[in-house]
Amino acid sequence: MEQLTTFINIQTDYGFKRMFGTPKNKNILIRFLNALLGDSISVTDVVYHDKEMLPEDENGKRIIYDVYCTSQGENHHFILEMQNFYEPPFADRVLYYTTKIIAGQGKKGWDYKLKPVISIVVMDFDLKKMTKSLIHDMQMVDVKTGDVLSDKVRVLLLSLKQIETKKWEECGSEIERLMFLIKNMDKLEKSSEIYRSKEYQDMFDAAETHNMVNEELVAYSESLQRMRDYQSGLDYARKESFDDGVSKGIQKGREEGIKKGREEGIKKGREEGREEERMESIRFMLSIGVAPEVIAKQYDMTTEEVLGLMRN
């Protein structure tokens, strides 16, 4: 039976927001920003803001950021996102999220002086049309001369794939070490060299499952299951599309198969029903050691009903 790991998976929606998006852990976010931005920008304090941005009219699209904050004095706006899976149109979504913060600065009588907006996306994939790199740092520049038109819009893409095969001792910079922890935190133990060094004790304390109350354990386990279910759905879609693509024997057929497989995978998952999803969520939490009474309270069940599922 799978057991709850000593430290949480930071790549989950819950884990990423717990580590970087909560006021009690803002020192970790500040450390991360300074490691990434180097000497160009010094962040001494941050103020967290509402992660949800409502549309201006009823037909507009609502945005929910993973983390949205400003530096002290609102000199810089920061958006942080964790993306485990590539979903087109990825680049358009990043630009839309960024420019919404830019446009939101406009007010009546405003002089058009913008505060810089920096979008940081931690990705567990590489973009096919871009050179493989740990960090892509992009601004509005002349494609021929490299001249910068404006530094008020900046997008940084951080690839966890470029840290995937590295050992801890091979991580030479602070940002590499922080990305290593994001990628591997749930695989580490208190016996590891990293933990015993105490250099990143604040991150380990924030990630330790033993420090989490019951409600936090439930929220984390649900977030972990959603990530794993999504990965399973993608694997299913890829298999279906591959089989279909081979039968057609042409690249176009393969691409159509990918789309068809993904759609069928989603449809099939929905058809299995909400009740089965609920039962799977409960079984998963039991498998990683969440207490039956905690699950019963969360799902409006009796402890005996939960124990019955455990026996079955």
Short mmCIF file of C-alpha atoms in Angstrom, two decimals:
data_model
loop_
_atom_site.label_atom_id
_atom_site.label_comp_id
_atom_site.label_asym_id
_atom_site.label_seq_id
_atom_site.Cartn_x
_atom_site.Cartn_y
_atom_site.Cartn_z
CA MET A 1 0.00 0.00 0.00
CA GLU A 2 1.27 3.44 -0.90
CA GLN A 3 2.23 5.61 2.06
CA LEU A 4 2.07 9.35 2.53
CA THR A 5 5.52 10.72 1.72
CA THR A 6 7.50 12.66 4.32
CA PHE A 7 7.32 15.81 2.20
CA ILE A 8 4.62 16.99 -0.21
CA ASN A 9 4.86 17.10 -3.98
CA ILE A 10 5.43 20.80 -4.72
CA GLN A 11 4.32 20.32 -8.33
CA THR A 12 0.73 19.72 -7.25
CA ASP A 13 -1.60 22.69 -7.30
CA TYR A 14 -1.88 22.59 -3.51
CA GLY A 15 1.84 22.05 -2.94
CA PHE A 16 2.95 24.91 -5.18
CA LYS A 17 0.52 27.39 -3.63
CA ARG A 18 1.41 26.24 -0.11
CA MET A 19 5.12 26.72 -0.75
CA PHE A 20 5.05 30.02 -2.64
CA GLY A 21 1.56 31.51 -2.28
CA THR A 22 0.95 31.79 1.48
CA PRO A 23 2.00 34.76 3.63
CA LYS A 24 3.58 32.55 6.29
CA ASN A 25 5.99 31.20 3.65
CA LYS A 26 6.68 34.47 1.83
CA ASN A 27 10.36 34.30 2.80
CA ILE A 28 10.58 31.24 0.51
CA LEU A 29 9.00 33.18 -2.36
CA ILE A 30 11.37 36.10 -1.79
CA ARG A 31 14.34 33.74 -1.84
CA PHE A 32 13.09 32.19 -5.07
CA LEU A 33 12.55 35.56 -6.79
CA ASN A 34 15.97 36.88 -5.82
CA ALA A 35 17.68 33.67 -6.94
CA LEU A 36 15.93 33.90 -10.31
CA LEU A 37 16.28 37.63 -10.95
CA GLY A 38 19.83 38.01 -9.67
CA ASP A 39 21.20 41.51 -9.29
CA SER A 40 18.74 43.06 -11.77
CA ILE A 41 15.93 43.26 -9.19
CA SER A 42 16.18 42.99 -5.41
CA VAL A 43 13.03 41.87 -3.61
CA THR A 44 12.94 42.54 0.14
CA ASP A 45 9.23 42.03 0.79
CA VAL A 46 6.07 41.02 -1.07
CA VAL A 47 2.36 41.66 -0.72
CA TYR A 48 -0.03 38.91 -1.83
CA HIS A 49 -3.12 39.85 -3.82
CA ASP A 50 -6.38 38.16 -4.74
CA LYS A 51 -5.47 35.39 -7.18
CA GLU A 52 -8.80 35.71 -8.98
CA MET A 53 -9.29 38.42 -11.58
CA LEU A 54 -12.89 38.88 -12.61
CA PRO A 55 -13.87 39.93 -16.17
CA GLU A 56 -15.00 43.46 -16.90
CA ASP A 57 -18.28 42.20 -18.38
CA GLU A 58 -20.43 39.09 -18.03
CA ASN A 59 -19.08 37.57 -21.24
CA GLY A 60 -15.44 37.97 -20.23
CA LYS A 61 -13.15 35.22 -18.96
CA ARG A 62 -12.24 34.83 -15.31
CA ILE A 63 -8.55 34.32 -14.46
CA ILE A 64 -7.23 32.50 -11.40
CA TYR A 65 -3.47 32.81 -10.88
CA ASP A 66 -1.48 30.32 -8.81
CA VAL A 67 0.37 33.19 -7.12
CA TYR A 68 -0.02 36.93 -7.67
CA CYS A 69 1.95 39.45 -5.61
CA THR A 70 3.76 42.77 -5.79
CA SER A 71 7.10 43.76 -4.34
CA GLN A 72 7.29 46.28 -1.54
CA GLY A 73 5.97 49.64 -2.77
CA GLU A 74 4.34 47.85 -5.74
CA ASN A 75 7.45 48.44 -7.85
CA HIS A 76 6.97 45.09 -9.60
CA HIS A 77 4.03 42.77 -10.19
CA PHE A 78 4.81 39.04 -10.10
CA ILE A 79 2.73 36.16 -11.44
CA LEU A 80 3.84 32.59 -10.65
CA GLU A 81 2.35 29.56 -12.37
CA MET A 82 3.07 25.83 -12.16
CA GLN A 83 2.41 23.91 -15.40
CA ASN A 84 2.96 20.15 -15.32
CA PHE A 85 1.52 19.38 -18.75
CA TYR A 86 1.67 21.16 -22.08
CA GLU A 87 -1.72 22.42 -23.25
CA PRO A 88 -2.05 24.52 -26.40
CA PRO A 89 -2.24 27.43 -26.83
CA PHE A 90 0.29 27.65 -24.00
CA ALA A 91 2.06 30.84 -25.17
CA ASP A 92 -1.20 32.70 -25.79
CA ARG A 93 -2.41 31.90 -22.28
CA VAL A 94 0.84 33.15 -20.71
CA LEU A 95 0.59 36.41 -22.69
CA TYR A 96 -3.08 36.84 -21.78
CA TYR A 97 -2.41 36.36 -18.06
CA THR A 98 0.47 38.83 -18.21
CA THR A 99 -1.24 41.54 -20.20
CA LYS A 100 -4.33 41.44 -17.96
CA ILE A 101 -2.14 42.74 -15.13
CA ILE A 102 -0.67 45.35 -17.48
CA ALA A 103 -4.11 46.52 -18.63
CA GLY A 104 -5.44 46.48 -15.07
CA GLN A 105 -3.10 49.34 -14.13
CA GLY A 106 -5.02 51.80 -16.32
CA LYS A 107 -7.16 54.34 -14.49
CA LYS A 108 -8.92 57.58 -15.31
CA GLY A 109 -6.43 60.42 -15.60
CA TRP A 110 -3.56 57.95 -15.74
CA ASP A 111 -0.21 59.01 -17.32
CA TYR A 112 0.54 55.59 -18.89
CA LYS A 113 3.50 54.93 -16.61
CA LEU A 114 3.45 51.18 -16.07
CA LYS A 115 4.78 49.12 -13.22
CA PRO A 116 6.74 46.14 -14.59
CA VAL A 117 4.90 42.80 -14.74
CA ILE A 118 6.98 39.64 -14.54
CA SER A 119 5.37 36.28 -15.31
CA ILE A 120 7.24 33.22 -14.06
CA VAL A 121 6.10 29.81 -15.30
CA VAL A 122 7.64 26.67 -13.85
CA MET A 123 7.13 23.96 -16.49
CA ASP A 124 7.64 20.22 -16.38
CA PHE A 125 8.12 20.10 -20.14
CA ASP A 126 10.18 21.73 -22.89
CA LEU A 127 8.63 23.70 -25.73
CA LYS A 128 9.27 21.97 -29.03
CA LYS A 129 9.99 25.12 -31.06
CA MET A 130 12.43 26.56 -28.53
CA THR A 131 16.01 25.71 -27.63
CA LYS A 132 16.16 23.47 -24.56
CA SER A 133 17.27 25.67 -21.69
CA LEU A 134 16.86 25.84 -17.92
CA ILE A 135 15.53 29.41 -18.15
CA HIS A 136 14.05 31.38 -21.03
CA ASP A 137 14.00 35.12 -20.22
CA MET A 138 11.92 37.15 -22.69
CA GLN A 139 11.07 40.82 -23.17
CA MET A 140 9.86 43.05 -26.01
CA VAL A 141 12.98 43.29 -28.18
CA ASP A 142 13.97 43.99 -31.76
CA VAL A 143 14.48 40.58 -33.37
CA LYS A 144 17.42 41.85 -35.44
CA THR A 145 19.33 44.11 -33.07
CA GLY A 146 18.20 42.89 -29.67
CA ASP A 147 17.26 46.45 -28.69
CA VAL A 148 14.71 46.49 -25.85
CA LEU A 149 11.51 48.42 -26.52
CA SER A 150 10.19 47.99 -22.99
CA ASP A 151 11.16 46.12 -19.86
CA LYS A 152 7.66 46.45 -18.40
CA VAL A 153 6.60 43.04 -19.77
CA ARG A 154 8.85 40.10 -18.93
CA VAL A 155 8.19 36.37 -19.16
CA LEU A 156 10.46 33.75 -17.61
CA LEU A 157 9.94 30.08 -18.44
CA LEU A 158 11.71 27.63 -16.12
CA SER A 159 12.08 24.04 -17.34
CA LEU A 160 12.13 21.31 -14.71
CA LYS A 161 13.06 18.90 -17.50
CA GLN A 162 16.53 20.48 -17.53
CA ILE A 163 16.99 19.59 -13.87
CA GLU A 164 15.42 16.12 -14.08
CA THR A 165 18.60 14.10 -14.47
CA LYS A 166 20.82 16.26 -12.25
CA LYS A 167 22.09 15.21 -8.86
CA TRP A 168 22.02 17.67 -5.96
CA GLU A 169 25.79 18.15 -6.00
CA GLU A 170 25.61 19.06 -9.69
CA CYS A 171 23.31 22.02 -9.02
CA GLY A 172 25.77 24.89 -8.97
CA SER A 173 23.47 27.90 -8.59
CA GLU A 174 20.77 28.84 -6.11
CA ILE A 175 18.01 28.74 -8.71
CA GLU A 176 19.11 25.26 -9.82
CA ARG A 177 18.94 24.04 -6.22
CA LEU A 178 15.48 25.54 -5.70
CA MET A 179 14.22 23.97 -8.91
CA PHE A 180 15.74 20.65 -7.82
CA LEU A 181 13.68 20.86 -4.61
CA ILE A 182 10.51 21.66 -6.55
CA LYS A 183 11.11 18.60 -8.72
CA ASN A 184 12.23 16.18 -6.02
CA MET A 185 10.85 17.29 -2.63
CA ASP A 186 8.41 14.38 -2.29
CA LYS A 187 11.21 11.89 -3.02
CA LEU A 188 13.47 13.14 -0.22
CA GLU A 189 13.77 11.96 3.39
CA LYS A 190 15.13 13.53 6.56
CA SER A 191 18.20 11.36 6.19
CA SER A 192 19.16 13.12 2.95
CA GLU A 193 22.20 15.38 2.77
CA ILE A 194 20.03 18.32 1.69
CA TYR A 195 17.82 18.11 4.76
CA ARG A 196 20.69 17.62 7.18
CA SER A 197 22.47 20.71 5.84
CA LYS A 198 19.63 22.91 7.25
CA GLU A 199 20.23 25.37 4.39
CA TYR A 200 16.65 24.92 3.14
CA GLN A 201 14.99 24.13 6.44
CA ASP A 202 12.15 26.60 5.84
CA MET A 203 11.15 24.78 2.64
CA PHE A 204 11.29 21.38 4.31
CA ASP A 205 9.20 22.64 7.23
CA ALA A 206 6.58 24.00 4.82
CA ALA A 207 6.56 20.71 2.90
CA GLU A 208 6.52 18.25 5.79
CA THR A 209 3.24 16.31 5.83
CA HIS A 210 3.56 15.71 9.57
CA ASN A 211 3.10 19.47 10.09
CA MET A 212 -0.22 19.52 8.19
CA VAL A 213 -3.60 19.52 9.93
CA ASN A 214 -6.34 17.15 8.79
CA GLU A 215 -8.01 19.61 6.41
CA GLU A 216 -4.66 20.33 4.77
CA LEU A 217 -3.98 16.62 4.29
CA VAL A 218 -7.34 16.18 2.59
CA ALA A 219 -6.75 19.16 0.29
CA TYR A 220 -3.26 17.94 -0.59
CA SER A 221 -4.31 14.34 -1.26
CA GLU A 222 -7.13 15.52 -3.54
CA SER A 223 -4.71 17.78 -5.42
CA LEU A 224 -2.21 14.92 -5.79
CA GLN A 225 -4.90 12.62 -7.11
CA ARG A 226 -6.10 15.21 -9.64
CA MET A 227 -2.58 15.53 -11.00
CA ARG A 228 -2.17 11.75 -11.27
CA ASP A 229 -5.61 11.34 -12.87
CA TYR A 230 -4.75 14.00 -15.43
CA GLN A 231 -1.49 12.23 -16.24
CA SER A 232 -3.38 8.94 -16.65
CA GLY A 233 -5.84 10.68 -18.98
CA LEU A 234 -3.00 12.00 -21.12
CA ASP A 235 -1.35 8.57 -21.23
CA TYR A 236 -4.65 7.04 -22.33
CA ALA A 237 -5.13 9.71 -24.99
CA ARG A 238 -1.60 9.20 -26.31
CA LYS A 239 -2.11 5.42 -26.55
CA GLU A 240 -5.42 5.78 -28.36
CA SER A 241 -4.03 8.36 -30.74
CA PHE A 242 -0.92 6.29 -31.41
CA ASP A 243 -2.95 3.20 -32.32
CA ASP A 244 -5.24 5.22 -34.53
CA GLY A 245 -2.32 7.05 -36.12
CA VAL A 246 -0.50 3.83 -36.97
CA SER A 247 -3.63 2.39 -38.60
CA LYS A 248 -3.95 5.46 -40.81
CA GLY A 249 -0.27 5.41 -41.60
CA ILE A 250 0.13 9.13 -42.18
CA GLN A 251 1.19 12.02 -39.98
CA LYS A 252 -2.06 13.89 -40.44
CA GLY A 253 -3.99 10.88 -39.25
CA ARG A 254 -1.76 10.68 -36.18
CA GLU A 255 -2.42 14.32 -35.29
CA GLU A 256 -6.15 13.81 -35.68
CA GLY A 257 -5.86 10.69 -33.58
CA ILE A 258 -4.19 12.63 -30.76
CA LYS A 259 -7.07 15.08 -30.70
CA LYS A 260 -9.67 12.32 -30.95
CA GLY A 261 -8.00 10.22 -28.28
CA ARG A 262 -7.85 13.15 -25.87
CA GLU A 263 -11.52 13.99 -26.45
CA GLU A 264 -12.58 10.37 -26.04
CA GLY A 265 -10.48 10.02 -22.90
CA ILE A 266 -12.17 13.05 -21.33
CA LYS A 267 -15.62 11.86 -22.41
CA LYS A 268 -15.00 8.38 -21.06
CA GLY A 269 -13.84 9.79 -17.72
CA ARG A 270 -17.00 11.88 -17.39
CA GLU A 271 -19.24 8.95 -18.29
CA GLU A 272 -17.84 6.88 -15.44
CA GLY A 273 -19.73 9.19 -13.12
CA ARG A 274 -19.15 11.56 -10.26
CA GLU A 275 -19.83 8.88 -7.66
CA GLU A 276 -16.98 6.70 -8.85
CA GLU A 277 -14.65 9.73 -8.79
CA ARG A 278 -15.72 10.35 -5.21
CA MET A 279 -15.02 6.74 -4.24
CA GLU A 280 -11.64 6.79 -5.97
CA SER A 281 -10.71 9.96 -4.11
CA ILE A 282 -11.61 8.35 -0.80
CA ARG A 283 -9.70 5.14 -1.65
CA PHE A 284 -6.66 7.18 -2.63
CA MET A 285 -6.67 9.12 0.64
CA LEU A 286 -6.96 5.86 2.58
CA SER A 287 -4.04 4.42 0.59
CA ILE A 288 -1.70 7.25 1.58
CA GLY A 289 -2.69 7.15 5.24
CA VAL A 290 -5.28 9.92 5.76
CA ALA A 291 -7.31 9.09 8.89
CA PRO A 292 -10.79 7.58 8.22
CA GLU A 293 -12.50 10.06 10.56
CA VAL A 294 -10.97 12.96 8.63
CA ILE A 295 -12.27 11.54 5.33
CA ALA A 296 -15.70 10.87 6.84
CA LYS A 297 -16.04 14.49 7.94
CA GLN A 298 -14.91 15.79 4.55
CA TYR A 299 -17.36 13.64 2.55
CA ASP A 300 -20.31 13.65 4.96
CA MET A 301 -20.02 9.94 5.72
CA THR A 302 -19.76 7.88 8.87
CA THR A 303 -16.43 6.48 9.96
CA GLU A 304 -17.91 2.97 9.63
CA GLU A 305 -18.73 3.62 5.95
CA VAL A 306 -15.16 4.72 5.30
CA LEU A 307 -13.77 1.71 7.14
CA GLY A 308 -16.02 -0.48 4.99
CA LEU A 309 -14.38 0.92 1.88
CA MET A 310 -10.98 0.24 3.41
CA ARG A 311 -11.89 -3.41 4.05
CA ASN A 312 -13.17 -3.79 0.49
#
